Amino acid sequence: MSVKKILTEPNKLLRLISKPVEKVGDEERVLMDDMLDTMYEAPGIGLAAIQIGVPKRIIVIDISKDENKKEPRYFVNPVIKNKNKEKVKYEEGCLSVPDQFAEIERPNTCEVEYLDYDGKKKLLKADGLLAICIQHEIDHLEGILFIDYLSKLKKSMIIKKLSKIRINREIF
Ligand code: NI
């Protein structure tokens, strides 16, 4: 298991559409372990494979926020089957858009079909933070970032800020 580098906006790889996984094997499990390590180290509550540069439809989530009671969840080829029409606003952030937060509106519950760590087919009814997180991560698999839901002006301001941060880091 190892911690990988997290790609940040405006890295073009983040805009790729990730490919479905044909079979959950050892290679995928090593990737999921690395993703989890990377997410905990960051720290964050969700990570998509493309955020470490791998365009596979895999996400990991742990919303427990408790060091001693980790509850990792693995989703391979996740598909949202059913979204509630009722929406909630949540202040979202993203490891690929460091230090930026914005209120985003999404359905407050969803049903997701996926393969688990062992490749078994599962269906999960999620609500609250978990439902929001699943939708945010599945967006990554489509090359969508939460800032895409903001106005053009807000989005370009954030991207400008991020570009500046990157230039400063390179000068050091
Ligand atoms: Ni994200």
CSV table of N, CA and C and ligand atoms in Angstrom, one decimal:
chain,number,residue,atom,x,y,z
A,1,MET,N,0.9,-1.2,0.0
A,1,MET,CA,0.0,0.0,0.0
A,1,MET,C,0.9,1.2,0.0
A,2,SER,N,0.5,2.2,-0.8
A,2,SER,CA,1.3,3.4,-0.8
A,2,SER,C,0.5,4.7,-1.1
A,3,VAL,N,1.0,5.8,-0.7
A,3,VAL,CA,0.4,7.1,-0.9
A,3,VAL,C,0.8,7.6,-2.3
A,4,LYS,N,-0.2,8.0,-3.1
A,4,LYS,CA,0.1,8.5,-4.4
A,4,LYS,C,-0.1,10.0,-4.5
A,5,LYS,N,0.4,10.6,-5.6
A,5,LYS,CA,0.2,12.1,-5.7
A,5,LYS,C,-1.2,12.3,-6.3
A,6,ILE,N,-1.8,13.3,-5.7
A,6,ILE,CA,-3.2,13.6,-6.1
A,6,ILE,C,-3.1,14.8,-7.2
A,7,LEU,N,-3.7,14.5,-8.3
A,7,LEU,CA,-3.7,15.5,-9.4
A,7,LEU,C,-4.7,16.6,-9.0
A,8,THR,N,-4.3,17.9,-9.4
A,8,THR,CA,-5.2,19.0,-9.1
A,8,THR,C,-5.5,19.8,-10.4
A,9,GLU,N,-6.7,20.4,-10.3
A,9,GLU,CA,-7.1,21.3,-11.4
A,9,GLU,C,-6.1,22.4,-11.6
A,10,PRO,N,-5.7,22.8,-12.8
A,10,PRO,CA,-6.3,22.4,-14.1
A,10,PRO,C,-5.6,21.2,-14.8
A,11,ASN,N,-5.3,20.1,-14.2
A,11,ASN,CA,-4.7,19.0,-14.8
A,11,ASN,C,-5.7,18.3,-15.8
A,12,LYS,N,-5.3,18.1,-17.0
A,12,LYS,CA,-6.3,17.7,-18.0
A,12,LYS,C,-6.8,16.2,-17.8
A,13,LEU,N,-6.0,15.4,-17.1
A,13,LEU,CA,-6.4,14.1,-16.9
A,13,LEU,C,-7.7,14.0,-16.1
A,14,LEU,N,-7.9,15.0,-15.2
A,14,LEU,CA,-9.1,15.1,-14.4
A,14,LEU,C,-10.4,15.2,-15.2
A,15,ARG,N,-10.2,15.5,-16.5
A,15,ARG,CA,-11.3,15.7,-17.4
A,15,ARG,C,-11.6,14.4,-18.2
A,16,LEU,N,-10.8,13.4,-18.1
A,16,LEU,CA,-11.0,12.1,-18.8
A,16,LEU,C,-12.3,11.4,-18.3
A,17,ILE,N,-12.9,10.7,-19.2
A,17,ILE,CA,-14.0,9.8,-18.8
A,17,ILE,C,-13.4,8.4,-18.5
A,18,SER,N,-13.6,8.0,-17.2
A,18,SER,CA,-12.9,6.8,-16.8
A,18,SER,C,-13.6,5.5,-17.4
A,19,LYS,N,-12.8,4.5,-17.6
A,19,LYS,CA,-13.3,3.2,-18.3
A,19,LYS,C,-13.8,2.2,-17.3
A,20,PRO,N,-14.8,1.5,-17.6
A,20,PRO,CA,-15.4,0.4,-16.7
A,20,PRO,C,-14.3,-0.6,-16.5
A,21,VAL,N,-14.4,-1.2,-15.3
A,21,VAL,CA,-13.5,-2.3,-14.9
A,21,VAL,C,-14.1,-3.6,-15.4
A,22,GLU,N,-13.4,-4.5,-16.1
A,22,GLU,CA,-14.0,-5.7,-16.6
A,22,GLU,C,-14.1,-6.8,-15.5
A,23,LYS,N,-13.0,-6.8,-14.6
A,23,LYS,CA,-13.0,-7.8,-13.6
A,23,LYS,C,-12.2,-7.2,-12.4
A,24,VAL,N,-12.8,-7.4,-11.2
A,24,VAL,CA,-12.1,-6.9,-10.0
A,24,VAL,C,-11.0,-8.0,-9.6
A,25,GLY,N,-9.8,-7.7,-9.9
A,25,GLY,CA,-8.7,-8.6,-9.6
A,25,GLY,C,-7.7,-8.0,-8.6
A,26,ASP,N,-6.5,-8.6,-8.5
A,26,ASP,CA,-5.5,-8.1,-7.6
A,26,ASP,C,-5.0,-6.7,-7.9
A,27,GLU,N,-4.9,-6.5,-9.2
A,27,GLU,CA,-4.5,-5.2,-9.7
A,27,GLU,C,-5.4,-4.1,-9.2
A,28,GLU,N,-6.7,-4.3,-9.3
A,28,GLU,CA,-7.7,-3.4,-8.8
A,28,GLU,C,-7.7,-3.2,-7.3
A,29,ARG,N,-7.5,-4.4,-6.6
A,29,ARG,CA,-7.4,-4.3,-5.1
A,29,ARG,C,-6.2,-3.5,-4.6
A,30,VAL,N,-5.1,-3.7,-5.3
A,30,VAL,CA,-3.9,-2.9,-5.0
A,30,VAL,C,-4.2,-1.4,-5.2
A,31,LEU,N,-4.8,-1.1,-6.3
A,31,LEU,CA,-5.2,0.3,-6.6
A,31,LEU,C,-6.1,0.8,-5.5
A,32,MET,N,-7.1,0.1,-5.1
A,32,MET,CA,-8.1,0.5,-4.1
A,32,MET,C,-7.4,0.8,-2.8
A,33,ASP,N,-6.4,-0.1,-2.4
A,33,ASP,CA,-5.6,0.1,-1.2
A,33,ASP,C,-4.8,1.4,-1.2
A,34,ASP,N,-4.2,1.6,-2.4
A,34,ASP,CA,-3.4,2.8,-2.6
A,34,ASP,C,-4.3,4.1,-2.5
A,35,MET,N,-5.5,3.9,-3.1
A,35,MET,CA,-6.4,5.1,-3.1
A,35,MET,C,-6.8,5.4,-1.7
A,36,LEU,N,-7.1,4.4,-0.9
A,36,LEU,CA,-7.5,4.6,0.5
A,36,LEU,C,-6.4,5.2,1.3
A,37,ASP,N,-5.2,4.7,1.2
A,37,ASP,CA,-4.0,5.3,1.9
A,37,ASP,C,-3.9,6.8,1.5
A,38,THR,N,-4.0,7.1,0.2
A,38,THR,CA,-3.8,8.4,-0.3
A,38,THR,C,-4.9,9.3,0.3
A,39,MET,N,-6.2,8.8,0.3
A,39,MET,CA,-7.3,9.6,0.8
A,39,MET,C,-7.1,9.9,2.3
A,40,TYR,N,-6.7,8.9,3.1
A,40,TYR,CA,-6.6,9.1,4.5
A,40,TYR,C,-5.4,10.1,4.8
A,41,GLU,N,-4.4,10.0,4.0
A,41,GLU,CA,-3.2,10.8,4.2
A,41,GLU,C,-3.5,12.3,3.9
A,42,ALA,N,-4.4,12.5,3.0
A,42,ALA,CA,-4.7,13.9,2.5
A,42,ALA,C,-5.0,14.9,3.5
A,43,PRO,N,-6.0,14.8,4.4
A,43,PRO,CA,-7.1,13.7,4.5
A,43,PRO,C,-8.3,14.2,3.7
A,44,GLY,N,-9.1,13.2,3.3
A,44,GLY,CA,-10.4,13.5,2.6
A,44,GLY,C,-11.3,12.3,2.9
A,45,ILE,N,-12.6,12.5,2.5
A,45,ILE,CA,-13.6,11.4,2.8
A,45,ILE,C,-13.9,10.6,1.5
A,46,GLY,N,-13.4,11.0,0.3
A,46,GLY,CA,-13.7,10.3,-0.9
A,46,GLY,C,-12.6,10.5,-1.9
A,47,LEU,N,-12.3,9.5,-2.8
A,47,LEU,CA,-11.3,9.7,-3.8
A,47,LEU,C,-11.7,8.8,-5.0
A,48,ALA,N,-11.6,9.3,-6.2
A,48,ALA,CA,-11.8,8.6,-7.4
A,48,ALA,C,-10.4,8.2,-8.0
A,49,ALA,N,-10.3,7.1,-8.7
A,49,ALA,CA,-9.0,6.6,-9.2
A,49,ALA,C,-8.4,7.7,-10.1
A,50,ILE,N,-9.1,8.4,-10.9
A,50,ILE,CA,-8.6,9.4,-11.8
A,50,ILE,C,-7.8,10.5,-11.1
A,51,GLN,N,-8.2,10.7,-9.8
A,51,GLN,CA,-7.5,11.7,-9.0
A,51,GLN,C,-6.0,11.3,-8.8
A,52,ILE,N,-5.7,10.0,-8.9
A,52,ILE,CA,-4.3,9.7,-8.9
A,52,ILE,C,-3.8,9.2,-10.2
A,53,GLY,N,-4.6,9.6,-11.3
A,53,GLY,CA,-4.1,9.5,-12.6
A,53,GLY,C,-4.5,8.1,-13.3
A,54,VAL,N,-5.4,7.4,-12.7
A,54,VAL,CA,-5.8,6.1,-13.2
A,54,VAL,C,-7.3,6.2,-13.7
A,55,PRO,N,-7.5,6.1,-15.0
A,55,PRO,CA,-8.8,6.3,-15.6
A,55,PRO,C,-9.7,5.1,-15.5
A,56,LYS,N,-9.9,4.5,-14.3
A,56,LYS,CA,-10.8,3.4,-14.1
A,56,LYS,C,-11.9,3.8,-13.2
A,57,ARG,N,-13.1,3.2,-13.5
A,57,ARG,CA,-14.3,3.6,-12.7
A,57,ARG,C,-14.3,2.9,-11.3
A,58,ILE,N,-13.5,3.5,-10.5
A,58,ILE,CA,-13.3,3.0,-9.1
A,58,ILE,C,-13.3,4.2,-8.2
A,59,ILE,N,-14.1,4.2,-7.1
A,59,ILE,CA,-14.0,5.2,-6.0
A,59,ILE,C,-13.9,4.6,-4.6
A,60,VAL,N,-13.3,5.3,-3.7
A,60,VAL,CA,-13.3,4.8,-2.3
A,60,VAL,C,-13.8,6.0,-1.5
A,61,ILE,N,-14.5,5.6,-0.4
A,61,ILE,CA,-15.2,6.6,0.5
A,61,ILE,C,-15.0,6.1,1.9
A,62,ASP,N,-14.8,7.0,2.8
A,62,ASP,CA,-14.9,6.7,4.3
A,62,ASP,C,-15.4,8.0,4.9
A,63,ILE,N,-16.7,8.0,5.3
A,63,ILE,CA,-17.2,9.2,5.9
A,63,ILE,C,-17.2,9.2,7.4
A,64,SER,N,-16.5,8.2,8.0
A,64,SER,CA,-16.6,8.0,9.5
A,64,SER,C,-15.8,9.1,10.2
A,65,LYS,N,-14.8,9.6,9.6
A,65,LYS,CA,-13.9,10.6,10.2
A,65,LYS,C,-13.4,10.3,11.6
A,66,ASP,N,-13.3,9.0,11.9
A,66,ASP,CA,-12.8,8.5,13.2
A,66,ASP,C,-11.6,7.6,13.0
A,67,GLU,N,-10.4,8.1,13.4
A,67,GLU,CA,-9.2,7.4,13.3
A,67,GLU,C,-9.3,5.9,13.7
A,68,ASN,N,-10.0,5.7,14.8
A,68,ASN,CA,-10.0,4.4,15.4
A,68,ASN,C,-11.1,3.5,14.9
A,69,LYS,N,-12.0,4.1,14.1
A,69,LYS,CA,-13.2,3.3,13.6
A,69,LYS,C,-13.3,3.5,12.1
A,70,LYS,N,-12.3,3.1,11.4
A,70,LYS,CA,-12.4,3.3,9.9
A,70,LYS,C,-13.5,2.5,9.3
A,71,GLU,N,-14.2,3.1,8.4
A,71,GLU,CA,-15.2,2.4,7.6
A,71,GLU,C,-15.1,2.6,6.1
A,72,PRO,N,-14.0,2.0,5.6
A,72,PRO,CA,-13.8,2.1,4.1
A,72,PRO,C,-14.8,1.5,3.3
A,73,ARG,N,-15.2,2.2,2.2
A,73,ARG,CA,-16.2,1.6,1.3
A,73,ARG,C,-15.6,1.7,-0.1
A,74,TYR,N,-15.7,0.6,-0.9
A,74,TYR,CA,-15.1,0.5,-2.2
A,74,TYR,C,-16.3,0.4,-3.2
A,75,PHE,N,-16.2,1.2,-4.3
A,75,PHE,CA,-17.2,1.1,-5.3
A,75,PHE,C,-16.5,0.9,-6.7
A,76,VAL,N,-16.8,-0.2,-7.4
A,76,VAL,CA,-16.2,-0.4,-8.7
A,76,VAL,C,-17.4,-0.3,-9.7
A,77,ASN,N,-17.2,0.4,-10.8
A,77,ASN,CA,-18.3,0.6,-11.8
A,77,ASN,C,-19.6,1.1,-11.2
A,78,PRO,N,-19.6,2.1,-10.3
A,78,PRO,CA,-20.8,2.5,-9.6
A,78,PRO,C,-21.7,3.2,-10.6
A,79,VAL,N,-23.0,2.9,-10.5
A,79,VAL,CA,-24.0,3.5,-11.4
A,79,VAL,C,-25.2,3.9,-10.5
A,80,ILE,N,-25.6,5.2,-10.6
A,80,ILE,CA,-26.7,5.7,-9.8
A,80,ILE,C,-28.0,5.2,-10.5
A,81,LYS,N,-28.9,4.5,-9.7
A,81,LYS,CA,-30.1,4.0,-10.3
A,81,LYS,C,-31.3,4.9,-10.0
A,82,ASN,N,-31.2,5.5,-8.9
A,82,ASN,CA,-32.4,6.3,-8.5
A,82,ASN,C,-32.0,7.5,-7.7
A,83,LYS,N,-32.4,8.6,-8.1
A,83,LYS,CA,-32.1,9.9,-7.4
A,83,LYS,C,-33.4,10.5,-6.8
A,84,ASN,N,-33.3,10.9,-5.6
A,84,ASN,CA,-34.4,11.6,-5.1
A,84,ASN,C,-34.6,13.0,-5.8
A,85,LYS,N,-35.8,13.5,-5.9
A,85,LYS,CA,-36.0,14.8,-6.5
A,85,LYS,C,-35.7,15.9,-5.5
A,86,GLU,N,-35.8,15.5,-4.2
A,86,GLU,CA,-35.5,16.5,-3.2
A,86,GLU,C,-34.0,16.8,-3.2
A,87,LYS,N,-33.7,18.1,-3.1
A,87,LYS,CA,-32.2,18.4,-3.1
A,87,LYS,C,-31.8,19.0,-1.8
A,88,VAL,N,-30.5,18.9,-1.5
A,88,VAL,CA,-29.9,19.5,-0.4
A,88,VAL,C,-28.7,20.3,-0.8
A,89,LYS,N,-28.4,21.4,-0.1
A,89,LYS,CA,-27.2,22.1,-0.3
A,89,LYS,C,-26.1,21.7,0.6
A,90,TYR,N,-24.9,21.5,0.1
A,90,TYR,CA,-23.8,21.0,1.0
A,90,TYR,C,-22.6,21.8,0.6
A,91,GLU,N,-21.8,22.2,1.5
A,91,GLU,CA,-20.6,22.9,1.3
A,91,GLU,C,-19.5,21.8,0.9
A,92,GLU,N,-19.2,21.8,-0.4
A,92,GLU,CA,-18.3,20.8,-0.9
A,92,GLU,C,-16.9,21.3,-1.1
A,93,GLY,N,-15.9,20.4,-0.9
A,93,GLY,CA,-14.5,20.6,-1.3
A,93,GLY,C,-14.1,19.4,-2.1
A,94,CYS,N,-12.8,19.5,-2.6
A,94,CYS,CA,-12.3,18.3,-3.4
A,94,CYS,C,-10.8,18.3,-3.3
A,95,LEU,N,-10.2,17.1,-3.1
A,95,LEU,CA,-8.8,17.0,-3.0
A,95,LEU,C,-8.1,17.5,-4.3
A,96,SER,N,-8.8,17.5,-5.4
A,96,SER,CA,-8.2,18.0,-6.7
A,96,SER,C,-8.4,19.5,-6.9
A,97,VAL,N,-9.2,20.1,-5.9
A,97,VAL,CA,-9.4,21.6,-6.0
A,97,VAL,C,-9.0,22.1,-4.6
A,98,PRO,N,-7.7,22.1,-4.3
A,98,PRO,CA,-7.3,22.3,-2.9
A,98,PRO,C,-7.8,23.7,-2.3
A,99,ASP,N,-8.2,23.6,-1.1
A,99,ASP,CA,-8.6,24.8,-0.3
A,99,ASP,C,-9.7,25.6,-0.8
A,100,GLN,N,-10.5,25.1,-1.7
A,100,GLN,CA,-11.7,25.8,-2.3
A,100,GLN,C,-12.9,25.1,-1.9
A,101,PHE,N,-13.9,25.8,-1.5
A,101,PHE,CA,-15.2,25.2,-1.1
A,101,PHE,C,-16.4,26.0,-1.7
A,102,ALA,N,-17.4,25.3,-2.0
A,102,ALA,CA,-18.6,26.0,-2.5
A,102,ALA,C,-19.9,25.2,-2.2
A,103,GLU,N,-21.0,25.9,-2.0
A,103,GLU,CA,-22.3,25.3,-1.8
A,103,GLU,C,-22.8,24.7,-3.1
A,104,ILE,N,-23.0,23.4,-3.1
A,104,ILE,CA,-23.5,22.7,-4.3
A,104,ILE,C,-24.8,22.0,-3.9
A,105,GLU,N,-25.8,22.0,-4.8
A,105,GLU,CA,-27.1,21.4,-4.6
A,105,GLU,C,-27.2,20.0,-5.3
A,106,ARG,N,-27.5,19.0,-4.6
A,106,ARG,CA,-27.7,17.6,-5.2
A,106,ARG,C,-28.8,16.9,-4.5
A,107,PRO,N,-29.3,15.9,-5.2
A,107,PRO,CA,-30.4,15.0,-4.6
A,107,PRO,C,-29.9,14.5,-3.2
A,108,ASN,N,-30.8,14.5,-2.2
A,108,ASN,CA,-30.3,14.1,-0.9
A,108,ASN,C,-30.3,12.6,-0.6
A,109,THR,N,-30.9,11.8,-1.5
A,109,THR,CA,-30.7,10.4,-1.4
A,109,THR,C,-30.4,9.8,-2.8
A,110,CYS,N,-29.8,8.6,-2.9
A,110,CYS,CA,-29.6,8.0,-4.2
A,110,CYS,C,-29.4,6.5,-3.9
A,111,GLU,N,-29.7,5.7,-5.0
A,111,GLU,CA,-29.4,4.3,-4.9
A,111,GLU,C,-28.3,4.0,-5.9
A,112,VAL,N,-27.3,3.3,-5.4
A,112,VAL,CA,-26.1,3.0,-6.3
A,112,VAL,C,-25.8,1.5,-6.4
A,113,GLU,N,-25.6,1.1,-7.7
A,113,GLU,CA,-25.3,-0.3,-8.0
A,113,GLU,C,-23.8,-0.3,-8.3
A,114,TYR,N,-23.1,-1.3,-7.8
A,114,TYR,CA,-21.7,-1.4,-7.9
A,114,TYR,C,-21.1,-2.7,-7.6
A,115,LEU,N,-19.8,-2.9,-7.9
A,115,LEU,CA,-19.1,-4.1,-7.5
A,115,LEU,C,-18.3,-3.8,-6.3
A,116,ASP,N,-18.2,-4.6,-5.3
A,116,ASP,CA,-17.4,-4.3,-4.1
A,116,ASP,C,-16.0,-4.8,-4.2
A,117,TYR,N,-15.2,-4.7,-3.1
A,117,TYR,CA,-13.8,-5.0,-3.1
A,117,TYR,C,-13.5,-6.4,-3.7
A,118,ASP,N,-14.4,-7.3,-3.5
A,118,ASP,CA,-14.3,-8.7,-4.0
A,118,ASP,C,-14.9,-9.0,-5.3
A,119,GLY,N,-15.5,-7.9,-5.9
A,119,GLY,CA,-16.1,-8.1,-7.2
A,119,GLY,C,-17.6,-8.5,-7.1
A,120,LYS,N,-18.1,-8.5,-5.9
A,120,LYS,CA,-19.6,-8.9,-5.8
A,120,LYS,C,-20.5,-7.7,-6.1
A,121,LYS,N,-21.6,-8.0,-6.7
A,121,LYS,CA,-22.6,-7.0,-7.1
A,121,LYS,C,-23.3,-6.6,-5.9
A,122,LYS,N,-23.5,-5.3,-5.7
A,122,LYS,CA,-24.1,-4.7,-4.5
A,122,LYS,C,-25.1,-3.6,-4.9
A,123,LEU,N,-26.1,-3.4,-4.1
A,123,LEU,CA,-27.0,-2.2,-4.3
A,123,LEU,C,-27.0,-1.5,-2.9
A,124,LEU,N,-26.8,-0.2,-2.9
A,124,LEU,CA,-26.8,0.6,-1.7
A,124,LEU,C,-27.7,1.8,-1.8
A,125,LYS,N,-28.6,1.9,-0.7
A,125,LYS,CA,-29.4,3.1,-0.6
A,125,LYS,C,-28.7,4.1,0.3
A,126,ALA,N,-28.3,5.2,-0.3
A,126,ALA,CA,-27.5,6.1,0.5
A,126,ALA,C,-28.3,7.4,0.8
A,127,ASP,N,-28.1,8.0,1.9
A,127,ASP,CA,-28.6,9.4,2.1
A,127,ASP,C,-27.6,10.3,2.8
A,128,GLY,N,-28.0,11.5,3.0
A,128,GLY,CA,-27.1,12.5,3.7
A,128,GLY,C,-25.7,12.6,3.1
A,129,LEU,N,-24.7,12.7,3.9
A,129,LEU,CA,-23.3,13.0,3.5
A,129,LEU,C,-22.9,11.8,2.5
A,130,LEU,N,-23.2,10.6,2.8
A,130,LEU,CA,-22.8,9.5,2.0
A,130,LEU,C,-23.3,9.6,0.5
A,131,ALA,N,-24.6,10.0,0.4
A,131,ALA,CA,-25.2,10.2,-0.9
A,131,ALA,C,-24.6,11.3,-1.7
A,132,ILE,N,-24.3,12.4,-1.0
A,132,ILE,CA,-23.6,13.5,-1.6
A,132,ILE,C,-22.2,13.1,-2.1
A,133,CYS,N,-21.5,12.4,-1.2
A,133,CYS,CA,-20.1,12.0,-1.5
A,133,CYS,C,-20.1,11.1,-2.7
A,134,ILE,N,-21.0,10.1,-2.8
A,134,ILE,CA,-21.1,9.2,-3.9
A,134,ILE,C,-21.3,9.9,-5.2
A,135,GLN,N,-22.2,10.9,-5.2
A,135,GLN,CA,-22.5,11.7,-6.4
A,135,GLN,C,-21.3,12.5,-6.8
A,136,HIS,N,-20.6,13.1,-5.8
A,136,HIS,CA,-19.4,13.9,-6.1
A,136,HIS,C,-18.3,13.0,-6.8
A,137,GLU,N,-18.1,11.8,-6.2
A,137,GLU,CA,-17.1,10.9,-6.7
A,137,GLU,C,-17.4,10.4,-8.1
A,138,ILE,N,-18.7,10.0,-8.3
A,138,ILE,CA,-19.1,9.5,-9.6
A,138,ILE,C,-18.9,10.6,-10.7
A,139,ASP,N,-19.1,11.8,-10.3
A,139,ASP,CA,-18.9,12.9,-11.2
A,139,ASP,C,-17.4,12.9,-11.7
A,140,HIS,N,-16.5,12.6,-10.8
A,140,HIS,CA,-15.1,12.5,-11.2
A,140,HIS,C,-14.9,11.5,-12.4
A,141,LEU,N,-15.7,10.4,-12.3
A,141,LEU,CA,-15.5,9.3,-13.4
A,141,LEU,C,-16.0,9.8,-14.7
A,142,GLU,N,-16.8,10.9,-14.7
A,142,GLU,CA,-17.2,11.6,-15.9
A,142,GLU,C,-16.4,12.8,-16.3
A,143,GLY,N,-15.3,13.0,-15.5
A,143,GLY,CA,-14.5,14.2,-15.8
A,143,GLY,C,-15.1,15.5,-15.3
A,144,ILE,N,-16.1,15.4,-14.3
A,144,ILE,CA,-16.7,16.6,-13.8
A,144,ILE,C,-16.2,16.9,-12.4
A,145,LEU,N,-15.9,18.2,-12.2
A,145,LEU,CA,-15.5,18.7,-10.9
A,145,LEU,C,-16.7,19.5,-10.3
A,146,PHE,N,-16.7,19.6,-9.0
A,146,PHE,CA,-17.8,20.4,-8.3
A,146,PHE,C,-17.9,21.8,-8.8
A,147,ILE,N,-16.7,22.4,-9.2
A,147,ILE,CA,-16.7,23.8,-9.6
A,147,ILE,C,-17.4,24.0,-10.9
A,148,ASP,N,-17.6,22.9,-11.6
A,148,ASP,CA,-18.4,23.0,-12.9
A,148,ASP,C,-19.8,23.4,-12.7
A,149,TYR,N,-20.3,23.2,-11.5
A,149,TYR,CA,-21.7,23.6,-11.2
A,149,TYR,C,-21.8,25.1,-10.8
A,150,LEU,N,-20.7,25.8,-10.7
A,150,LEU,CA,-20.7,27.2,-10.3
A,150,LEU,C,-20.9,28.1,-11.5
A,151,SER,N,-21.1,29.3,-11.3
A,151,SER,CA,-21.2,30.3,-12.4
A,151,SER,C,-19.8,30.4,-13.1
A,152,LYS,N,-19.8,30.8,-14.3
A,152,LYS,CA,-18.5,30.9,-15.1
A,152,LYS,C,-17.5,31.8,-14.3
A,153,LEU,N,-18.0,32.9,-13.8
A,153,LEU,CA,-17.1,33.8,-13.1
A,153,LEU,C,-16.5,33.2,-11.9
A,154,LYS,N,-17.3,32.5,-11.0
A,154,LYS,CA,-16.8,31.9,-9.8
A,154,LYS,C,-15.8,30.8,-10.2
A,155,LYS,N,-16.1,30.0,-11.2
A,155,LYS,CA,-15.3,28.9,-11.6
A,155,LYS,C,-13.9,29.4,-12.1
A,156,SER,N,-13.9,30.5,-12.9
A,156,SER,CA,-12.7,31.0,-13.4
A,156,SER,C,-11.8,31.6,-12.4
A,157,MET,N,-12.5,32.2,-11.3
A,157,MET,CA,-11.7,32.8,-10.2
A,157,MET,C,-11.0,31.7,-9.5
A,158,ILE,N,-11.7,30.6,-9.2
A,158,ILE,CA,-11.1,29.5,-8.5
A,158,ILE,C,-9.9,28.9,-9.3
A,159,ILE,N,-10.1,28.7,-10.6
A,159,ILE,CA,-9.0,28.1,-11.4
A,159,ILE,C,-7.8,29.1,-11.5
A,160,LYS,N,-8.1,30.4,-11.5
A,160,LYS,CA,-7.0,31.3,-11.5
A,160,LYS,C,-6.2,31.2,-10.2
A,161,LYS,N,-6.9,31.1,-9.1
A,161,LYS,CA,-6.3,31.0,-7.8
A,161,LYS,C,-5.4,29.7,-7.8
A,162,LEU,N,-5.9,28.6,-8.3
A,162,LEU,CA,-5.2,27.4,-8.3
A,162,LEU,C,-4.0,27.4,-9.1
A,163,SER,N,-4.1,28.1,-10.3
A,163,SER,CA,-2.9,28.2,-11.1
A,163,SER,C,-1.8,29.0,-10.4
A,164,LYS,N,-2.2,30.1,-9.7
A,164,LYS,CA,-1.2,30.9,-9.0
A,164,LYS,C,-0.5,30.0,-7.9
A,165,ILE,N,-1.3,29.3,-7.2
A,165,ILE,CA,-0.7,28.4,-6.2
A,165,ILE,C,0.3,27.5,-6.8
A,166,ARG,N,0.0,27.0,-8.0
A,166,ARG,CA,0.9,26.0,-8.6
A,166,ARG,C,2.2,26.7,-9.0
A,167,ILE,N,2.1,27.9,-9.6
A,167,ILE,CA,3.3,28.7,-10.0
A,167,ILE,C,4.2,28.9,-8.8
A,168,ASN,N,3.6,29.4,-7.7
A,168,ASN,CA,4.3,29.6,-6.4
A,168,ASN,C,5.1,28.4,-6.0
A,169,ARG,N,4.4,27.3,-6.0
A,169,ARG,CA,5.0,26.0,-5.6
A,169,ARG,C,6.2,25.7,-6.4
A,170,GLU,N,6.1,26.0,-7.7
A,170,GLU,CA,7.2,25.7,-8.6
A,170,GLU,C,8.4,26.6,-8.4
A,171,ILE,N,8.2,27.8,-8.0
A,171,ILE,CA,9.3,28.8,-7.7
A,171,ILE,C,10.1,28.3,-6.5
A,172,PHE,N,9.4,27.8,-5.5
A,172,PHE,CA,10.2,27.2,-4.3
A,172,PHE,C,11.0,26.0,-4.8
B,1,NI,NI,-13.4,15.4,-5.5
